[in-house]
Amino acid sequence: MTITQDPWESLRTTALLGTDRRPLPATALPLAESVDQDDPATALLELAALATVRRRAGALPVPAAGPPGPPAPEDPRPELPPAAARRLAVLLAGRSNGGGTLANLTELLPQWLATARARGFRPPAALVPALLDAARARSELRTDGVALAGPLGRWLAGQNPDWRYVLRTTAPDAPEQPTDDHLWHEGLFAERVTHLTLLRRRDPAAGLALLRSTWPTERAEDRLLFLDALQDGLSPADEPFLEAALGDRSKNVRATAAELLSTLPGSDLAHRMAVRATAAVRLAEPGTHLLVTPPAECDAGMQRDGIPLKSPTGRGERAWWFGEVIAAAPLAVWPETTGLTPEQLLTLRVGDSIDETSSSWADDLREAWARAAVRQHDADWARALLGPAPVPPARGAGRSRAPRATGAPSKLLAVLPPAERAVWTAAFIEVHGLGEAFQLLGACVTPWTPPLSTAVVTALARAAASGAYPWSHSGVLGMTERALAPETAAAVEALAAEAAPESAWSETFARLAGTLRFREAMLAELGA
């Protein structure tokens, strides 16, 4: 049987249009003479399956376009230890080698790649194609995957169109940093954002100049994300450009420019917001409480500074304007004008300037201060708003009533140094359990510190003893497989042994323990 034309495109077109609008392609019928054409939809699927096998099994070498090119450059990095290379092959294949008693190993691949890259290894040449395929399928693997593949990966990308993304991916610490603006003018949008971000990290002034060069011709949605890239290396030198962007025709671009300017304490916008904020909040004599006078209107100046006239959240207009002003004002203005520390300010009663007995503005003020602390990365204010780490009640004192943090605790927590985040979160879990800890744990650096890991394991043990089901903590359990310190494996194994046989918790703890042992061996093979 001879087929002169590849039927694949015809089959795909028929599938898109539907068999009721387009008959089965004649070029595909010789592939399967036994196909029942009385049911065109089923026949189409059968023909597609046969065509797929034919395409894969019948591929022929493509004639060389010319003489062989130069070989791949030498890679001076040491090759992975044999055990680590075997582990990489397992991770790339997604095999568990544990009969289903381990986590999804593809979720451990990012940690393996980051560790191997940090250790300065190169993978065996035979594994580079699979590594490039994995990074092509998962964009979050590309930076580490391309860096690990090294010169051989880039050489292979020049031979295979499926791996061309490698030539457009530049790791921040790679020696081949972008030296021209080819990608900026001709690349895909994601590539342009990456190029601008890397350039800003290396040379903020050059990145700003590049963005200026094409700014008037960019689409509004693109301008918005390009502005986000200016967060890297943001400085007063960017202020004139951002001030001009306050007049952009896109309201989202205007809002983003205003937010960036509000993070520059010396900017004109920050000064304007400080004037508005101190007019809206003042310390009442004799310094025992704060009085709030929210803006009566959103004038043209406020709108130009990024405050929308209408609240997109459904809140009252004056409350919305008030919150936006306070969130954009430099936090340093409050100690300067009141002589009080953040902790002292947060203890004051908040009243309305008309009705001083009303405390209706207290939540709005604290929530806006929390947003300002996150936006300005102010650890002192974040620490004050979070409050001290919860303390377990004394034995026999009953359940703790430790107060929750004010406004987006996980975002405030992310402002603190990593070690402090872990300590605060561990204390929170010890007092409140895991029910409200998912986002807090997400703000902590992984792998978690041993004390934080121990607090999580202890909380899981309490949850199991209380009769809760594992799936009620599925989010945290998913994180534990990637983030728990491997040193907790023995404690988790003990929990698996103590749980009732064949119970859901027994299986959950056994799976978690197996994954921790896998990660422990994985990191040891890399010398980490």
mmCIF file of N, CA and C in Angstrom, residues 36 54 93 101 111 141 163 165 167 191 207 212 215 238 261 270 325 342 434 446 455 470 473 503 507:
data_model
loop_
_atom_site.group_PDB
_atom_site.id
_atom_site.type_symbol
_atom_site.label_atom_id
_atom_site.label_comp_id
_atom_site.label_asym_id
_atom_site.label_seq_id
_atom_site.Cartn_x
_atom_site.Cartn_y
_atom_site.Cartn_z
ATOM 1 N N ASP A 36 -15.037 1.462 10.145
ATOM 2 C CA ASP A 36 -16.480 1.529 9.890
ATOM 3 C C ASP A 36 -16.856 2.974 9.577
ATOM 4 N N ARG A 54 1.782 5.861 12.514
ATOM 5 C CA ARG A 54 2.522 5.897 11.248
ATOM 6 C C ARG A 54 3.560 7.012 11.237
ATOM 7 N N ALA A 93 11.654 11.114 34.336
ATOM 8 C CA ALA A 93 10.680 10.135 33.863
ATOM 9 C C ALA A 93 9.405 10.161 34.683
ATOM 10 N N THR A 101 3.996 4.944 46.840
ATOM 11 C CA THR A 101 4.160 5.401 48.218
ATOM 12 C C THR A 101 4.929 6.698 48.296
ATOM 13 N N GLN A 111 13.246 21.600 42.905
ATOM 14 C CA GLN A 111 14.233 21.664 43.982
ATOM 15 C C GLN A 111 15.532 20.982 43.569
ATOM 16 N N LEU A 141 10.507 25.562 35.061
ATOM 17 C CA LEU A 141 11.784 24.849 35.100
ATOM 18 C C LEU A 141 12.834 25.478 34.185
ATOM 19 N N TRP A 163 13.310 23.034 20.708
ATOM 20 C CA TRP A 163 14.074 23.560 21.837
ATOM 21 C C TRP A 163 14.556 24.984 21.601
ATOM 22 N N TYR A 165 13.313 27.607 22.436
ATOM 23 C CA TYR A 165 13.095 28.469 23.606
ATOM 24 C C TYR A 165 14.388 28.647 24.402
ATOM 25 N N LEU A 167 17.314 29.258 23.355
ATOM 26 C CA LEU A 167 18.088 30.382 22.836
ATOM 27 C C LEU A 167 17.513 31.718 23.278
ATOM 28 N N GLU A 191 9.222 36.908 26.194
ATOM 29 C CA GLU A 191 10.671 37.051 26.032
ATOM 30 C C GLU A 191 11.096 38.508 26.228
ATOM 31 N N GLY A 207 17.859 49.656 31.106
ATOM 32 C CA GLY A 207 16.519 49.088 30.986
ATOM 33 C C GLY A 207 15.460 50.164 30.819
ATOM 34 N N ARG A 212 11.736 53.295 27.338
ATOM 35 C CA ARG A 212 11.356 54.599 26.791
ATOM 36 C C ARG A 212 11.333 54.579 25.263
ATOM 37 N N TRP A 215 7.996 52.900 24.218
ATOM 38 C CA TRP A 215 6.813 53.090 25.058
ATOM 39 C C TRP A 215 5.599 53.627 24.306
ATOM 40 N N ASP A 238 13.963 56.824 38.092
ATOM 41 C CA ASP A 238 12.779 56.400 37.331
ATOM 42 C C ASP A 238 11.592 57.342 37.514
ATOM 43 N N LEU A 261 5.561 54.756 42.333
ATOM 44 C CA LEU A 261 6.019 56.035 42.882
ATOM 45 C C LEU A 261 5.819 56.102 44.385
ATOM 46 N N ALA A 270 4.752 60.714 46.582
ATOM 47 C CA ALA A 270 4.755 60.347 47.994
ATOM 48 C C ALA A 270 4.534 61.581 48.868
ATOM 49 N N VAL A 325 -5.396 56.740 49.970
ATOM 50 C CA VAL A 325 -4.456 57.800 50.370
ATOM 51 C C VAL A 325 -3.493 57.288 51.427
ATOM 52 N N PRO A 342 5.412 52.932 65.561
ATOM 53 C CA PRO A 342 4.280 52.182 64.991
ATOM 54 C C PRO A 342 3.495 51.427 66.062
ATOM 55 N N LEU A 434 -3.239 24.151 62.044
ATOM 56 C CA LEU A 434 -2.970 24.333 60.615
ATOM 57 C C LEU A 434 -4.136 24.935 59.841
ATOM 58 N N THR A 446 11.472 27.904 51.602
ATOM 59 C CA THR A 446 11.606 26.455 51.622
ATOM 60 C C THR A 446 13.046 26.051 51.321
ATOM 61 N N ALA A 455 7.000 21.960 64.137
ATOM 62 C CA ALA A 455 5.686 22.498 64.502
ATOM 63 C C ALA A 455 4.599 21.974 63.563
ATOM 64 N N PRO A 470 -7.420 13.480 56.493
ATOM 65 C CA PRO A 470 -6.245 14.106 55.853
ATOM 66 C C PRO A 470 -6.622 15.135 54.808
ATOM 67 N N HIS A 473 -6.721 18.859 55.311
ATOM 68 C CA HIS A 473 -5.457 19.605 55.324
ATOM 69 C C HIS A 473 -4.661 19.319 54.051
ATOM 70 N N SER A 503 -5.582 2.917 57.610
ATOM 71 C CA SER A 503 -6.324 4.173 57.719
ATOM 72 C C SER A 503 -5.770 5.204 56.748
ATOM 73 N N GLU A 507 -1.669 5.869 55.564
ATOM 74 C CA GLU A 507 -1.196 5.976 54.176
ATOM 75 C C GLU A 507 -0.586 7.350 53.915
#
